[in-house]
Coordinates of C-alpha atoms and ligand atoms in Angstrom, one line a residue:
M16 CA -25.2 21.6 -13.7
S17 CA -24.6 23.2 -10.4
R18 CA -23.0 21.3 -7.6
Y19 CA -21.3 22.4 -4.3
F20 CA -18.0 22.1 -6.0
S21 CA -16.9 21.5 -9.6
L22 CA -16.2 17.8 -10.5
S23 CA -13.8 19.0 -13.2
Q24 CA -11.6 20.2 -10.3
L25 CA -11.2 16.7 -8.9
Q26 CA -7.6 15.4 -9.4
P27 CA -8.1 11.6 -9.6
Y28 CA -5.4 9.0 -8.7
T29 CA -3.3 7.9 -11.7
P30 CA -2.9 4.1 -11.4
G31 CA 0.2 2.4 -12.7
E32 CA -0.1 1.0 -16.2
Q33 CA -2.1 -2.2 -16.5
P34 CA -1.1 -3.4 -20.0
R35 CA -3.5 -5.8 -21.7
S36 CA -0.7 -7.7 -23.2
R37 CA 1.1 -10.3 -21.1
D38 CA 4.4 -9.7 -22.9
Y39 CA 5.8 -7.3 -20.3
I40 CA 7.7 -8.2 -17.2
K41 CA 5.5 -6.3 -14.9
L42 CA 7.4 -4.6 -12.1
N43 CA 5.3 -1.4 -11.9
T44 CA 2.5 -1.8 -9.4
N45 CA 4.0 -3.9 -6.5
E46 CA 1.9 -7.0 -7.2
N47 CA 3.2 -10.3 -5.9
P48 CA 5.0 -12.4 -8.5
Y49 CA 3.9 -15.6 -6.9
P50 CA 0.4 -17.1 -7.1
P51 CA -1.9 -17.5 -4.0
A52 CA -1.5 -20.6 -1.9
P53 CA -2.8 -23.8 -3.5
A54 CA -5.8 -24.0 -1.1
V55 CA -6.8 -20.5 -2.2
R56 CA -6.3 -21.2 -5.9
N57 CA -8.5 -24.3 -5.8
L58 CA -11.3 -22.7 -3.8
L59 CA -13.6 -21.4 -6.6
N60 CA -15.7 -24.1 -8.1
P61 CA -19.1 -24.1 -9.9
S62 CA -21.0 -24.3 -6.6
A63 CA -19.2 -21.2 -5.2
V64 CA -20.2 -19.4 -8.4
A65 CA -23.8 -20.7 -8.1
D66 CA -24.0 -19.2 -4.6
L67 CA -23.5 -15.8 -6.1
R68 CA -27.3 -15.6 -6.5
L69 CA -27.3 -14.9 -2.7
Y70 CA -26.1 -11.6 -1.2
S71 CA -22.8 -11.7 0.7
D72 CA -22.7 -11.4 4.5
P73 CA -22.7 -7.6 5.0
A74 CA -21.1 -8.0 8.4
C75 CA -18.2 -10.1 6.9
R76 CA -18.3 -12.1 10.2
G77 CA -16.4 -15.2 8.9
L78 CA -13.4 -13.2 7.7
K79 CA -13.4 -10.9 10.7
E80 CA -13.3 -13.9 13.0
K81 CA -10.4 -15.5 11.1
L82 CA -8.4 -12.2 11.2
A83 CA -9.2 -11.7 14.9
G84 CA -7.8 -15.2 15.6
L85 CA -4.6 -14.4 13.6
Y86 CA -3.9 -11.1 15.5
G87 CA -5.4 -12.0 18.9
L88 CA -8.0 -9.3 18.6
T89 CA -11.8 -9.3 18.7
P90 CA -14.0 -9.1 15.5
E91 CA -15.2 -5.7 16.9
Q92 CA -11.7 -4.4 16.3
I93 CA -11.7 -5.3 12.6
F94 CA -13.1 -3.6 9.6
V95 CA -13.0 -5.2 6.1
A96 CA -13.5 -3.5 2.8
N97 CA -13.1 -3.6 -0.9
G98 CA -9.3 -3.0 -0.9
S99 CA -7.5 -0.7 1.5
D100 CA -8.2 2.2 -0.8
D101 CA -11.8 1.9 0.2
I102 CA -10.8 2.2 3.9
L103 CA -8.6 5.2 3.2
N104 CA -11.6 6.8 1.4
F105 CA -13.8 6.3 4.5
V106 CA -11.0 7.6 6.8
F107 CA -10.7 11.0 4.9
W108 CA -14.5 11.1 4.6
G109 CA -15.3 10.4 8.3
F110 CA -12.3 11.4 10.4
P111 CA -10.7 14.7 9.3
G112 CA -9.2 16.5 12.3
E113 CA -9.8 20.0 13.6
K114 CA -7.2 21.3 11.1
G115 CA -7.8 18.7 8.4
A116 CA -5.2 16.1 7.5
V117 CA -1.4 15.8 7.3
F118 CA 0.9 13.3 5.5
P119 CA 4.4 13.3 4.0
D120 CA 5.1 15.3 0.8
I121 CA 6.4 12.0 -0.7
T122 CA 4.0 9.1 -0.1
Y123 CA 1.2 7.1 -1.5
G124 CA -0.5 9.4 -4.1
F125 CA -4.0 8.5 -3.1
Y126 CA -4.0 10.4 0.3
K127 CA -4.0 13.7 -1.5
V128 CA -6.7 12.5 -3.9
F129 CA -9.0 11.5 -1.0
A130 CA -8.4 14.8 0.8
G131 CA -9.4 16.6 -2.4
L132 CA -12.4 14.4 -2.9
H133 CA -13.7 15.1 0.6
Q134 CA -12.5 18.7 0.6
V135 CA -10.4 18.1 3.7
P136 CA -7.7 20.8 4.0
Y137 CA -4.3 19.1 4.1
R138 CA -0.7 19.8 4.7
E139 CA 2.1 17.8 3.2
I140 CA 5.0 17.6 5.6
P141 CA 8.4 17.4 3.8
L142 CA 10.5 14.3 4.4
R143 CA 14.2 14.8 5.3
A144 CA 16.6 15.1 2.3
D145 CA 17.3 11.4 2.6
F146 CA 13.5 10.7 2.5
S147 CA 13.4 9.6 6.1
L148 CA 10.5 10.8 8.2
N149 CA 11.0 12.8 11.4
P150 CA 8.4 11.6 13.8
R151 CA 8.6 15.0 15.7
D152 CA 7.2 16.7 12.7
Y153 CA 3.9 14.9 13.4
Y154 CA 3.6 15.8 17.1
H155 CA 0.5 17.9 18.2
Q156 CA -1.1 18.3 14.8
K157 CA -4.8 18.5 15.6
S158 CA -5.2 16.8 12.2
L159 CA -5.9 13.3 10.8
I160 CA -2.5 11.8 10.4
V161 CA -1.8 9.3 7.6
I162 CA 1.5 7.6 7.4
A163 CA 2.4 4.7 5.1
N164 CA 4.8 2.4 7.0
P165 CA 6.9 1.3 5.2
N166 CA 6.5 4.4 3.1
A167 CA 5.7 4.3 -0.6
P168 CA 7.6 4.7 -2.9
T169 CA 10.7 4.8 -0.7
G170 CA 10.4 1.7 1.4
L171 CA 11.7 3.4 4.5
A172 CA 10.0 2.5 7.8
L173 CA 9.5 3.9 11.3
T174 CA 9.7 1.7 14.4
P175 CA 6.7 1.2 16.6
G176 CA 8.5 3.3 19.2
E177 CA 8.7 6.2 16.9
I178 CA 5.0 5.8 16.0
Q179 CA 4.2 5.7 19.7
G180 CA 5.6 9.3 20.1
I181 CA 3.1 10.4 17.4
L182 CA 0.2 8.6 19.1
D183 CA 1.1 10.1 22.5
T184 CA 1.0 13.6 21.2
N185 CA -2.2 13.3 19.1
Q186 CA -4.7 11.7 21.5
D187 CA -7.5 13.7 20.0
S188 CA -6.8 12.8 16.4
L189 CA -7.0 9.5 14.4
V190 CA -3.5 8.3 13.5
V191 CA -3.7 6.0 10.5
I192 CA -0.7 3.7 9.8
D193 CA -1.0 2.2 6.3
E194 CA 0.8 -1.1 6.5
A195 CA 0.4 -2.2 2.9
Y196 CA 4.0 -3.4 2.8
V197 CA 4.7 -4.3 6.4
D198 CA 5.1 -8.1 5.8
F199 CA 8.3 -7.5 3.8
G200 CA 10.5 -6.8 6.8
A201 CA 9.2 -3.8 8.9
E202 CA 7.6 -4.2 12.3
S203 CA 3.8 -3.8 12.6
C204 CA 2.5 -1.4 15.2
Y205 CA -0.8 -3.3 15.7
P206 CA 0.3 -4.5 19.2
L207 CA 0.0 -0.7 20.2
L208 CA -3.8 -1.0 19.8
S209 CA -4.1 -2.2 23.4
Q210 CA -2.7 1.2 24.6
Y211 CA -4.0 3.7 22.0
E212 CA -7.6 4.4 21.0
N213 CA -6.5 6.8 18.3
L214 CA -4.6 4.2 16.3
L215 CA -6.0 2.7 13.1
V216 CA -3.8 0.1 11.3
V217 CA -4.7 -0.4 7.6
R218 CA -3.7 -3.5 5.8
T219 CA -4.3 -5.1 2.4
F220 CA -4.4 -8.5 0.8
S221 CA -3.0 -7.0 -2.5
K222 CA 0.7 -7.1 -1.9
S223 CA 1.9 -9.9 0.5
R224 CA -1.3 -12.0 0.1
C225 CA -1.2 -12.2 -3.7
L226 CA -4.8 -10.9 -4.2
A227 CA -4.5 -7.5 -5.8
G228 CA -7.2 -8.4 -8.3
G229 CA -9.5 -9.8 -5.5
R230 CA -9.8 -6.3 -3.9
L231 CA -9.6 -7.0 -0.2
G232 CA -8.3 -4.7 2.6
Y233 CA -8.9 -4.5 6.4
A234 CA -8.3 -2.2 9.3
L235 CA -7.4 -2.9 12.9
G236 CA -8.6 -0.4 15.4
N237 CA -10.6 0.7 18.4
P238 CA -14.1 -0.7 18.4
S239 CA -15.7 2.8 18.4
V240 CA -13.6 3.8 15.3
I241 CA -14.5 0.5 13.6
A242 CA -18.2 1.0 14.4
D243 CA -18.0 4.5 12.7
L244 CA -16.3 2.9 9.7
E245 CA -19.1 0.3 9.5
R246 CA -21.6 3.2 9.6
L247 CA -20.0 4.8 6.6
K248 CA -19.9 1.4 4.8
F249 CA -23.6 0.7 5.6
S250 CA -24.5 4.2 4.3
T251 CA -22.9 3.5 0.9
N252 CA -22.7 -0.2 -0.1
P253 CA -23.2 -2.8 2.7
Y254 CA -22.6 -5.7 0.2
A255 CA -19.4 -4.1 -1.2
L256 CA -17.5 -7.3 -0.5
N257 CA -18.5 -10.1 -2.8
R258 CA -18.9 -13.7 -1.7
L259 CA -16.0 -15.0 -3.8
T260 CA -13.5 -12.5 -2.4
L261 CA -14.7 -13.1 1.2
A262 CA -14.1 -16.9 0.7
L263 CA -10.7 -16.3 -0.8
G264 CA -9.8 -14.0 2.1
E265 CA -10.8 -16.6 4.7
A266 CA -8.8 -19.3 2.9
T267 CA -5.8 -16.9 2.7
V268 CA -5.8 -16.3 6.4
A269 CA -5.6 -20.0 7.0
E270 CA -2.5 -20.3 4.9
E271 CA -0.3 -17.8 6.9
A272 CA 2.8 -20.1 6.7
Y273 CA 2.7 -20.1 2.8
Y274 CA 2.6 -16.3 2.7
Q275 CA 5.3 -15.8 5.3
K276 CA 7.5 -18.1 3.2
I277 CA 7.0 -16.2 -0.1
S278 CA 7.5 -12.8 1.8
R279 CA 10.9 -14.1 3.0
K280 CA 11.7 -15.2 -0.5
I281 CA 10.8 -11.7 -1.9
Q282 CA 13.1 -10.1 0.8
K283 CA 16.0 -12.3 -0.3
T284 CA 15.4 -11.4 -3.9
R285 CA 15.2 -7.7 -2.9
E286 CA 18.6 -8.0 -1.2
N287 CA 20.2 -9.6 -4.2
T288 CA 18.6 -7.0 -6.6
E289 CA 19.8 -4.2 -4.4
K290 CA 23.4 -5.5 -4.7
A291 CA 23.1 -5.9 -8.4
L292 CA 21.8 -2.4 -8.9
K293 CA 24.5 -0.9 -6.7
S294 CA 27.2 -2.6 -8.8
L295 CA 25.7 -0.9 -11.9
G296 CA 26.2 2.5 -10.2
F297 CA 22.7 2.9 -8.9
L298 CA 21.9 4.7 -5.6
V299 CA 19.3 2.6 -3.9
I300 CA 17.2 3.6 -0.9
P301 CA 17.3 0.8 1.8
S302 CA 13.8 -0.6 1.3
L303 CA 11.6 -2.7 3.6
G304 CA 8.9 -3.1 0.9
N305 CA 8.5 -5.4 -2.0
F306 CA 10.1 -2.8 -4.3
L307 CA 13.3 -0.7 -4.6
F308 CA 13.4 3.0 -5.2
A309 CA 16.6 3.8 -7.1
R310 CA 18.4 6.3 -9.4
R311 CA 21.4 6.1 -11.6
P312 CA 23.4 9.4 -11.8
G313 CA 23.8 10.3 -15.5
I314 CA 20.5 8.7 -16.6
S315 CA 17.2 10.4 -15.9
G316 CA 14.3 8.6 -14.3
E317 CA 12.2 9.2 -17.5
N318 CA 15.0 7.7 -19.6
L319 CA 15.3 4.6 -17.4
Y320 CA 11.5 4.1 -17.5
Q321 CA 11.3 4.4 -21.3
S322 CA 14.4 2.4 -22.0
L323 CA 13.2 -0.5 -19.8
K324 CA 9.7 -0.3 -21.4
E325 CA 11.4 -0.7 -24.9
K326 CA 12.9 -3.9 -23.5
A327 CA 9.4 -5.1 -22.3
I328 CA 10.0 -4.3 -18.6
L329 CA 7.6 -2.0 -16.9
V330 CA 8.7 0.0 -13.8
R331 CA 7.1 3.0 -12.2
H332 CA 8.3 6.6 -12.7
F333 CA 6.8 9.5 -10.8
P334 CA 7.3 12.8 -12.7
Q335 CA 7.1 15.0 -9.6
E336 CA 9.3 17.2 -7.5
R337 CA 12.2 15.6 -5.5
I338 CA 11.7 12.1 -7.0
G339 CA 11.7 12.6 -10.8
E340 CA 15.1 11.0 -11.1
Y341 CA 14.0 7.8 -9.5
V342 CA 12.3 4.7 -10.7
R343 CA 10.4 2.3 -8.4
I344 CA 11.0 -1.3 -9.2
T345 CA 8.7 -4.0 -7.9
I346 CA 10.5 -7.2 -6.7
G347 CA 9.5 -10.1 -9.0
T348 CA 10.9 -13.6 -9.2
D349 CA 14.7 -14.2 -9.3
E350 CA 14.4 -14.9 -13.0
Q351 CA 12.6 -11.6 -13.7
M352 CA 15.1 -9.7 -11.7
E353 CA 18.0 -11.3 -13.6
K354 CA 16.3 -10.0 -16.8
L355 CA 15.9 -6.6 -15.2
T356 CA 19.6 -6.3 -14.3
A357 CA 20.7 -7.6 -17.7
A358 CA 18.5 -4.9 -19.3
L359 CA 19.8 -2.2 -17.0
E360 CA 23.4 -3.2 -17.8
E361 CA 22.7 -2.6 -21.5
I362 CA 21.0 0.7 -20.7
C363 CA 23.9 1.9 -18.6
H364 CA 26.3 0.8 -21.3
E365 CA 24.3 2.7 -24.0
N366 CA 24.3 5.8 -21.8
S367 CA 28.0 5.8 -20.8
P368 CA 29.8 8.9 -22.0
D369 CA 32.7 7.0 -23.8
Ligands
LIG421 C1 -1.1 -0.7 -2.8 C2 -1.4 0.3 -1.7 C3 -2.6 0.5 -1.2 C4 -3.9 0.0 -1.9 O1 -4.2 -1.3 -1.6 P1 -5.5 -1.9 -2.1 O2 -5.9 -2.8 -1.0 O3 -5.1 -2.7 -3.4 O4 -6.5 -0.9 -2.4 C5 -2.8 1.3 -0.1 N1 -1.7 1.9 0.5 C6 -0.5 1.8 0.0 C7 0.7 2.5 0.6 C8 -0.3 1.0 -1.1 O5 0.9 0.9 -1.7

């Protein structure tokens, strides 16, 4: 079959393992260890399911109004989609810059996949040796700029001031700040929306809002950018968001206090886990996400991953340049992290030279 490019050349995203058995302590895909707020958990009942005979609201007005209230924005500044991956897909599809796209060499793996899918030429800008990002590397790019802040899988974050420098020097390009992990301690740059038309802030309900399986993401941006995103959505699947997820999303926004509380809890657990890992000889990147990126001199990343898996703990290992010695560990409950540190203690012992 002839096509304008060969599908066999597509390099799809490799998701983290989603085991069917529940026997693993699952610290590999940055899900939230806590359940959604009680009001969200109790929302779905037979009548909500009966309503599924009706199409969902393609404008997603109810959810947009709730989010607008939360951030002090207007609904016209908000786009909602089936997970933030969907939004990133639209961004690479609709907003490539004059010279394509740029993003860091070590970041969320899906950016490269979307660039390949939409045949957008891209440049991966190397992070510094300590994995920090130099904002000046992103000045005057004439490209779509995509930065995860905090970055994945390192957890390092830029300040809004640093992002402002990038916005100032790229007024003719869209600058996308992917804030999937911002609720775990970094500062959001959405207040810059009042000054910059070229900023798009992408958020998800998957991490800090305990709804990874609900598939819900949103973007905050300039009304004209949002209108273009709507055009792309209405050209593909206007009803992409199902009624149940929209209802769960609205109820979630109303429970802000609950989610702030569990995000603080996760930060505290992260701090304790970081200390425990360091006392076992790990080098740990100071993370502002709900995960830690760490390595243990003398034990390879692959070995750490496999040895933990044998002990029924799943973490993420990325067999790629610069980060192959690391594992990324999602922050779970205190109890899960105690099991993790006990398992790592055994692994370090088994691998000690004497
Ligand atoms: C998890 C993650 C996403 C995807 O979120 P969904 O809303 O579940 O699609 C996007 N960006 C980053 C950096 C992530 O870690």
